[in-house]
Short mmCIF file of C-alpha atoms in Angstrom, two decimals:
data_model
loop_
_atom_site.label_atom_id
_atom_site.label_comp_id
_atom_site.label_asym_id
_atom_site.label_seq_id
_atom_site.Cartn_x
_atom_site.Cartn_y
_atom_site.Cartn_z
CA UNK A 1 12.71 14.01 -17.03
CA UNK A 2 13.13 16.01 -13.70
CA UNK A 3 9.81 13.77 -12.41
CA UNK A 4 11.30 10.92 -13.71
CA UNK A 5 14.67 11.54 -11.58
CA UNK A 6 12.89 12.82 -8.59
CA UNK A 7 10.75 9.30 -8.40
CA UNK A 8 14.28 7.18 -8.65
CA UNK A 9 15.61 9.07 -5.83
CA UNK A 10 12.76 8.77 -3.39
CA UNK A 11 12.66 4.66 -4.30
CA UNK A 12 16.64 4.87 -3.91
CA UNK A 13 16.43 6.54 -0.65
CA UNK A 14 13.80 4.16 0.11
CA UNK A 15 15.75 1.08 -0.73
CA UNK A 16 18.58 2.04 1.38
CA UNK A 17 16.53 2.24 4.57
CA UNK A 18 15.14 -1.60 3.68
CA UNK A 19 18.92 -2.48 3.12
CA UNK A 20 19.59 -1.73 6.76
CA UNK A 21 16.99 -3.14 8.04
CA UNK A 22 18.43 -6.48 6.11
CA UNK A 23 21.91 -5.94 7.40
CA UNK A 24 20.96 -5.09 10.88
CA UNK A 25 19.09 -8.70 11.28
CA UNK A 26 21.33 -10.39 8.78
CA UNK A 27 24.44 -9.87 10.67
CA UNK A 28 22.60 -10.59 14.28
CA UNK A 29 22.52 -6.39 15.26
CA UNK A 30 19.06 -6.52 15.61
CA UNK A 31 17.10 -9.50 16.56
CA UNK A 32 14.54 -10.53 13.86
CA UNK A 33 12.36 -10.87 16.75
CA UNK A 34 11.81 -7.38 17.08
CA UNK A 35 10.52 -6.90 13.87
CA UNK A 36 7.00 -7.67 15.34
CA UNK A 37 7.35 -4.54 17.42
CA UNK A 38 8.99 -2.90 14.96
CA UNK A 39 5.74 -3.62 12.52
CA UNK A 40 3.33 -2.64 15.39
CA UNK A 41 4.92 0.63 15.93
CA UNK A 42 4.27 1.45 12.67
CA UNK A 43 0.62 0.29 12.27
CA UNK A 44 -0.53 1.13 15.49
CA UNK A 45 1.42 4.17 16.25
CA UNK A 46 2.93 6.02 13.41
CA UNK A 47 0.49 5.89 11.01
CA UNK A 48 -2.38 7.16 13.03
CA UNK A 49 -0.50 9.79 14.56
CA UNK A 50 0.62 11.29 10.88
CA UNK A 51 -2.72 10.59 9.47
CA UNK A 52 -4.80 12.72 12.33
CA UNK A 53 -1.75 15.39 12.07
CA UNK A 54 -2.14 15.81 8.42
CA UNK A 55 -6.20 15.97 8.67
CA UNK A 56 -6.59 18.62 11.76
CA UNK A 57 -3.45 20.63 10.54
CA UNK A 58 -5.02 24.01 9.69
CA UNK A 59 -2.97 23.83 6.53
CA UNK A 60 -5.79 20.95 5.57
CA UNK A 61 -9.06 22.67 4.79
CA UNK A 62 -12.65 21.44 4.92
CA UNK A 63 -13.07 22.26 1.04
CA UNK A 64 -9.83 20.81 0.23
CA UNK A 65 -10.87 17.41 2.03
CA UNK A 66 -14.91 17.59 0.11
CA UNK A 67 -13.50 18.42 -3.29
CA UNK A 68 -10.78 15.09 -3.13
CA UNK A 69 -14.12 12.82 -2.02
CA UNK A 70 -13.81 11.32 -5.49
CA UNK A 71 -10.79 10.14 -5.02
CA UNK A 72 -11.53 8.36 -1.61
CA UNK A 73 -14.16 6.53 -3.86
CA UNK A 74 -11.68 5.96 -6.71
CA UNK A 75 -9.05 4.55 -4.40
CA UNK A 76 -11.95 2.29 -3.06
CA UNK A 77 -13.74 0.98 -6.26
CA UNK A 78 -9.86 0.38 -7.97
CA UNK A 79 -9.06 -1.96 -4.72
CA UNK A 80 -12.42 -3.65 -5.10
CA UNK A 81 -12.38 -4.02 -9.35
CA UNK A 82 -8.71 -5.67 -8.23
CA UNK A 83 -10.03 -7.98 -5.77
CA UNK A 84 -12.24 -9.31 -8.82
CA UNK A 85 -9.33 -9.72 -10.84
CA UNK A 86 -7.76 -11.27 -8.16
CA UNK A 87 -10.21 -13.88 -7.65
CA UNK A 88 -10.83 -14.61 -11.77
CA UNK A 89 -6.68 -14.97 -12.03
CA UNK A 90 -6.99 -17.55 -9.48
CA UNK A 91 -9.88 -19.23 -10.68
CA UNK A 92 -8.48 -19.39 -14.03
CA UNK A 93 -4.38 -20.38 -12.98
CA UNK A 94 -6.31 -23.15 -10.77
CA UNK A 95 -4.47 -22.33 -7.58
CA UNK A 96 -5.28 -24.30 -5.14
CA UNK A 97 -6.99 -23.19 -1.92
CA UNK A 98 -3.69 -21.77 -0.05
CA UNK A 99 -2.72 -19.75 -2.39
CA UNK A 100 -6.09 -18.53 -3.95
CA UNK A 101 -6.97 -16.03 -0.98
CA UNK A 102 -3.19 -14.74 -1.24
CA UNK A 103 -3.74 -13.69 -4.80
CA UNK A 104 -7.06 -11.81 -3.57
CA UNK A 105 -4.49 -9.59 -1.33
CA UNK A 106 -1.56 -9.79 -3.84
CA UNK A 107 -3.77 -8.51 -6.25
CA UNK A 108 -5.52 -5.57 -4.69
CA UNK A 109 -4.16 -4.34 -1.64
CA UNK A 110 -1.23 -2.06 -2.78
CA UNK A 111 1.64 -0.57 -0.62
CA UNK A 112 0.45 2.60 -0.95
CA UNK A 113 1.34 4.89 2.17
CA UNK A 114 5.04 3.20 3.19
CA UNK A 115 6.20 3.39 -0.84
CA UNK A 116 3.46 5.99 -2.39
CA UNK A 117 3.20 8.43 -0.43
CA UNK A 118 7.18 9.17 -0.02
CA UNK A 119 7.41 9.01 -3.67
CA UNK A 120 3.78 11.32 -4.48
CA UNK A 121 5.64 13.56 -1.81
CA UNK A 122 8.46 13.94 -3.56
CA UNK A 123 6.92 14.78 -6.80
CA UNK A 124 3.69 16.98 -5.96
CA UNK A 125 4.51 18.26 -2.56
CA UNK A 126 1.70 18.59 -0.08
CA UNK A 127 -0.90 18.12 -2.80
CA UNK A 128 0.43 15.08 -3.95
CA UNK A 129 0.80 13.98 -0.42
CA UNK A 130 -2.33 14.68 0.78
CA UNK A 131 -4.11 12.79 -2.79
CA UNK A 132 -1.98 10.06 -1.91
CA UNK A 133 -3.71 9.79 1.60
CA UNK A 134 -7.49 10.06 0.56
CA UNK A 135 -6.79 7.63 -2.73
CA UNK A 136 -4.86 5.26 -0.21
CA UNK A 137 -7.33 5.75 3.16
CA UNK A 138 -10.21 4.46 0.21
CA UNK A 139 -8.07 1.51 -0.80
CA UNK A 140 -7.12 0.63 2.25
CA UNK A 141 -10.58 0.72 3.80
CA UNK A 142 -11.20 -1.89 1.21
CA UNK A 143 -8.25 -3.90 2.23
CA UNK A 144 -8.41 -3.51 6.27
CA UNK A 145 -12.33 -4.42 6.25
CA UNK A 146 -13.41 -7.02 3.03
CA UNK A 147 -9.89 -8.52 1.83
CA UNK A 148 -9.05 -9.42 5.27
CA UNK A 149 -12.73 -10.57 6.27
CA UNK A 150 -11.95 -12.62 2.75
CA UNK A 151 -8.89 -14.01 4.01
CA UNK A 152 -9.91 -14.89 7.19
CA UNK A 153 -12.96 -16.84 5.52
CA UNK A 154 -10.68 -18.88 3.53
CA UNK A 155 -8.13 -19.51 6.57
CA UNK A 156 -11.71 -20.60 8.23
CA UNK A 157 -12.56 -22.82 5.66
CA UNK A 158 -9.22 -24.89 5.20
CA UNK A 159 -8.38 -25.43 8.75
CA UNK A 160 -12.24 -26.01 9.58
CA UNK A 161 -11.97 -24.40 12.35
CA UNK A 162 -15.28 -21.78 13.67
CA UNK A 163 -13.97 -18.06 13.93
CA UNK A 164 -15.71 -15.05 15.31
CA UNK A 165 -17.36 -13.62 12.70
CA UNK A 166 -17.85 -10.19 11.48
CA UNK A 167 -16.00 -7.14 9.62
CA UNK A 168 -11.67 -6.22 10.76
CA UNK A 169 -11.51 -2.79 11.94
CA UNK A 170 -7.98 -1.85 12.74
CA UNK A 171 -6.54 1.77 13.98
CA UNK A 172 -5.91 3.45 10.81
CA UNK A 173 -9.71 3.15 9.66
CA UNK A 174 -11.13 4.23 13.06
CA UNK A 175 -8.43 7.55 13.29
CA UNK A 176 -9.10 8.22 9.89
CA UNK A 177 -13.11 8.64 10.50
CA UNK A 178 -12.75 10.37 13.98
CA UNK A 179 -10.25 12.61 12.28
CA UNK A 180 -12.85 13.11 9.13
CA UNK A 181 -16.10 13.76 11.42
CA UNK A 182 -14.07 16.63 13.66
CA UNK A 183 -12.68 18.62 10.26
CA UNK A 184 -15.67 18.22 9.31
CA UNK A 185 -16.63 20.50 12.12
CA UNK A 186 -14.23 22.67 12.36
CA UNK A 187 -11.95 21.18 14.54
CA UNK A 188 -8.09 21.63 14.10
CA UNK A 189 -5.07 20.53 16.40
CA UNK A 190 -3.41 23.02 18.20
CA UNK A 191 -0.22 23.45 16.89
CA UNK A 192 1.38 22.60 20.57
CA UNK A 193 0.03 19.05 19.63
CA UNK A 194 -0.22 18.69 15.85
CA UNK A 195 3.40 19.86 15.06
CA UNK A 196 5.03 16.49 17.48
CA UNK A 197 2.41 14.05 15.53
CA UNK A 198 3.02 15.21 12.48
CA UNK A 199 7.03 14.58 13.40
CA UNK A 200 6.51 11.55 14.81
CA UNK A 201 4.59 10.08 12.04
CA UNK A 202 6.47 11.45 9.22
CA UNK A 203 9.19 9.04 9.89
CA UNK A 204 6.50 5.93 9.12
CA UNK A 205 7.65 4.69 5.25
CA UNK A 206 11.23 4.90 6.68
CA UNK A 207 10.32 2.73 9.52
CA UNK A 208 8.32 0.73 7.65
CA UNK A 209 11.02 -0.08 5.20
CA UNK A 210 13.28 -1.03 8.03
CA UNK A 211 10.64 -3.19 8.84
CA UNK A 212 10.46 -5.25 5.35
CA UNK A 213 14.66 -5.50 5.25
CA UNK A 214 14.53 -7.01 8.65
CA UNK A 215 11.44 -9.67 7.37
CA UNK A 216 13.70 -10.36 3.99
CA UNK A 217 15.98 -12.18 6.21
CA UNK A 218 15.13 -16.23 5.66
CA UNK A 219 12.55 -15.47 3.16
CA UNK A 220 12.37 -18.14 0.53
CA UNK A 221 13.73 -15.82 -2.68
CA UNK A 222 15.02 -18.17 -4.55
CA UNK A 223 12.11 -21.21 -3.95
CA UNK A 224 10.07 -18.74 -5.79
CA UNK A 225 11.89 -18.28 -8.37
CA UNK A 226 11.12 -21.60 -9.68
CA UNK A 227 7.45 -21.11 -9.56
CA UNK A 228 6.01 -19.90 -12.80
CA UNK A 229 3.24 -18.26 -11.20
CA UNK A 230 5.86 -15.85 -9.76
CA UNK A 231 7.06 -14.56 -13.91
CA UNK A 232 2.73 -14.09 -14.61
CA UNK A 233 1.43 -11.93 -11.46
CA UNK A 234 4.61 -10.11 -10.88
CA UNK A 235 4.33 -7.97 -14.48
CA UNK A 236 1.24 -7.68 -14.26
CA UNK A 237 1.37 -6.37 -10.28
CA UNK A 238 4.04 -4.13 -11.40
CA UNK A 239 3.48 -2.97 -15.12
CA UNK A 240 0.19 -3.91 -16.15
CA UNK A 241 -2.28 -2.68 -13.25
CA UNK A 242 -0.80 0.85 -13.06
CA UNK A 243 -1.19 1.24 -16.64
CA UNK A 244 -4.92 0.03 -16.65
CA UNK A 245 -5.50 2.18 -13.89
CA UNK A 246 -3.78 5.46 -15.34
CA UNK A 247 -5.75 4.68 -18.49
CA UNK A 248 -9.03 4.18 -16.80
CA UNK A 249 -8.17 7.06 -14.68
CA UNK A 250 -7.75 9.74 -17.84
CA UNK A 251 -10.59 8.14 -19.96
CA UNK A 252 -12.87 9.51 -17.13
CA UNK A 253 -12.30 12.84 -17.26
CA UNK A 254 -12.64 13.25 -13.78
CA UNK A 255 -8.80 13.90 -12.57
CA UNK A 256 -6.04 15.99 -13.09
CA UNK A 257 -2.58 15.03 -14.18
CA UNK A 258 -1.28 15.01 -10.76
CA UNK A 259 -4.43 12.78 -9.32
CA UNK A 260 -3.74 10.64 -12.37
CA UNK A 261 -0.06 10.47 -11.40
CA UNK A 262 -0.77 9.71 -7.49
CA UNK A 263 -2.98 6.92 -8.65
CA UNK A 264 -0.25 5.41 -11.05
CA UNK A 265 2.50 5.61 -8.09
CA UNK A 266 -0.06 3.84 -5.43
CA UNK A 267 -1.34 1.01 -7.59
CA UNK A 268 2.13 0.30 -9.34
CA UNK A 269 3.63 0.03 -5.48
CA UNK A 270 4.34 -3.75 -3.96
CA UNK A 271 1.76 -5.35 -2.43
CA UNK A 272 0.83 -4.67 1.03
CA UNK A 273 3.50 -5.29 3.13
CA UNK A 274 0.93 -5.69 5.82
CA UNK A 275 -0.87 -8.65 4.40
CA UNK A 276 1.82 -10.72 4.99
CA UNK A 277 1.23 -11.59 8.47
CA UNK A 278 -2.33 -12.68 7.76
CA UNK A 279 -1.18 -15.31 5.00
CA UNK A 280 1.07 -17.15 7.69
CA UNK A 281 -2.03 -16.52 10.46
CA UNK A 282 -4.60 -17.61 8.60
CA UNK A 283 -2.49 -20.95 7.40
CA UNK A 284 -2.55 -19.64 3.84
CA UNK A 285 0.81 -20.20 1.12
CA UNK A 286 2.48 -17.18 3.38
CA UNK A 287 5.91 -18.35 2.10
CA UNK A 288 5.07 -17.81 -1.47
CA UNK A 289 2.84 -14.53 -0.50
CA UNK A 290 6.36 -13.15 1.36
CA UNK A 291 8.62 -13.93 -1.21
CA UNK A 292 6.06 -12.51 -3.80
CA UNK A 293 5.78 -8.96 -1.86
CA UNK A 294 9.51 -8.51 -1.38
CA UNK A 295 10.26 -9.02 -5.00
CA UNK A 296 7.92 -6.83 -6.15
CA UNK A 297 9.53 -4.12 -3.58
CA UNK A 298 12.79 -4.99 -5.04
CA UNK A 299 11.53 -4.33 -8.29
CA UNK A 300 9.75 -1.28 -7.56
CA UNK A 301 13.08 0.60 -7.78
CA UNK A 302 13.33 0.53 -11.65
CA UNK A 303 9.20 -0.29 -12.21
CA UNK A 304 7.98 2.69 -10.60
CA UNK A 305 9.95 5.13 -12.40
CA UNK A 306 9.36 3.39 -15.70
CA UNK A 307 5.26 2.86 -15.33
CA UNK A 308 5.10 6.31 -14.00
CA UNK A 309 6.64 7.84 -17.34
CA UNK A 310 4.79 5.04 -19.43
CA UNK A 311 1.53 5.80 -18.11
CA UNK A 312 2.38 9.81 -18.57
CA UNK A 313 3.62 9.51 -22.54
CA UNK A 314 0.45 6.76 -23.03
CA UNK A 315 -2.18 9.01 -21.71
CA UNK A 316 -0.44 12.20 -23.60
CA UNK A 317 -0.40 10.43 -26.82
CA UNK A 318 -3.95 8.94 -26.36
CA UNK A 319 -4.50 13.03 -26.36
CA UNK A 320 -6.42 12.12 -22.85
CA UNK A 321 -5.05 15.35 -20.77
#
């Protein structure tokens, strides 16, 4: 029960930074403009700067880092197996080309560092934290690299317009390699520099929450409501995925309850808040991918807490740990 509370108080907490990022727009205190910067500052910034913090911090170990590798690939082949499903369910729902390449993204790209890793903070500490990097850093590698390549295909192919080719590399993948090749070395931050990162980034899910509030301004809630395809993929996003994947997780063998937990938390999260500027870039259904993402966030204050103690009592009484 004490998880149980602690995970509704981080999504709370959560919540109330994404209401004031709604309020500040919605009543004209902060341009909706800004939310562009707001979003790069986050991305570009933040994230990197916690992320090579958290790897050269001499708290972090070399072992610690080798003996989680499995979990980089789990995070990885999870995010691939749902980029599959993604592609069957819209194969066999028929959508039509705009909205086929969303469900790729909707499907496996989760929001895993700006909603997990808050929440596997809160209810593991530093070990739950740092699991909740390396499962997320292989999933996102995944989404950052072949979903967007994917998306930018499609976006290709409808407008029929010819598009540099080749793999999407952004900041987070490149810090997250330099930062793995010098640990792997030996190489630490010295505190003088490591402590202020670490700070600085620490703040990112908050921001990032901010961030979403601000974009839920003029986004068409209710239009989606009407669409069926909205009261399919949203249970299965929120309640169905994290329970296959908890399931999966246990029947290998291969993880402990709190890896099994971490990996519940990350793939039961929203979709990637991220994704949504490539829908709108790449001339996919962005309005239905938007409205889609913030009503899973929404609902990620009572799913989380309710997959996350379904997925526990399932895999107890399947006698799997």
């Amino acid at each position: 029960m004490d998880e149980i509370i602690t995970v509704i108080q981080c999504v709370l907490v959560l919540a109330l930074f994404m209401a004031g990022g709604f309020i500040s727009v919605k009543t004209g205190y902060i341009s909706k403009d800004a939310a562009a910067s707001v979003s790069k500052i986050v991305t570009r910034l933040m994230f990197p700067a916690w992320l090579a913090a958290k790897l050269l911090s001499e708290n972090i170990t070399k072992q610690q880092i080798i003996s989680q590798l499995p979990l980089f690939a789990a995070g990885a082949l999870i995010t691939l197996a749902l980029l599959g499903a993604g592609m069957l369910f819209a194969k066999i729902t028929k959508a039509d080309n705009k909205r086929k390449y969303v469900f790729y993204a909707l499907f496996s790209a989760p929001n895993a560092i700006f909603l997990g890793l808050p929440i596997c903070q809160g209810l593991f500490g530093d070990e739950g934290a740092l699991t909740c990097t390396i499962v997320a850093l292989g999933s996102d590698l995944i989404s950052w690299t072949l979903t967007v390549s994917v998306l930018a295909a499609g976006g290709e192919k409808l407008s029929g317009e010819k598009k540099k080719k080749g793999i999407h590399i952004n900041p987070v993948t490149v810090v997250f390699i330099i930062s793995f090749i010098l640990k792997m070395l030996g190489f630490n931050l010295p505190a003088v520099i490591q402590e202020p990162l670490y700070k600085f980034g620490s703040a990112l899910s908050y921001l990032a929450m901010v961030y979403l509030g601000m974009m839920l301004v003029g986004a068409d809630i209710k239009g989606v409501f009407k669409d069926k395809m909205t009261y399919i993929f949203v249970p299965i996003k929120c309640l169905v995925i994290p329970l296959a994947v908890a399931v999966a997780a246990a029947l290998t063998g291969l993880f402990t309850y709190v890896q099994i937990g971490v990996m519940t938390v990350i793939f039961a999260a929203s979709p990637m808040i991220s994704m949504t500027v490539f829908y709108k870039e790449y001339g996919l259904d962005h309005v239905f991918g938007n409205a889609v993402t913030f009503i899973c966030v929404l609902l990620n204050i009572v799913s989380i807490p309710a997959v996350y103690w379904a997925s526990g009592t399932l895999v107890k009484l399947m006698g799997l740990i």
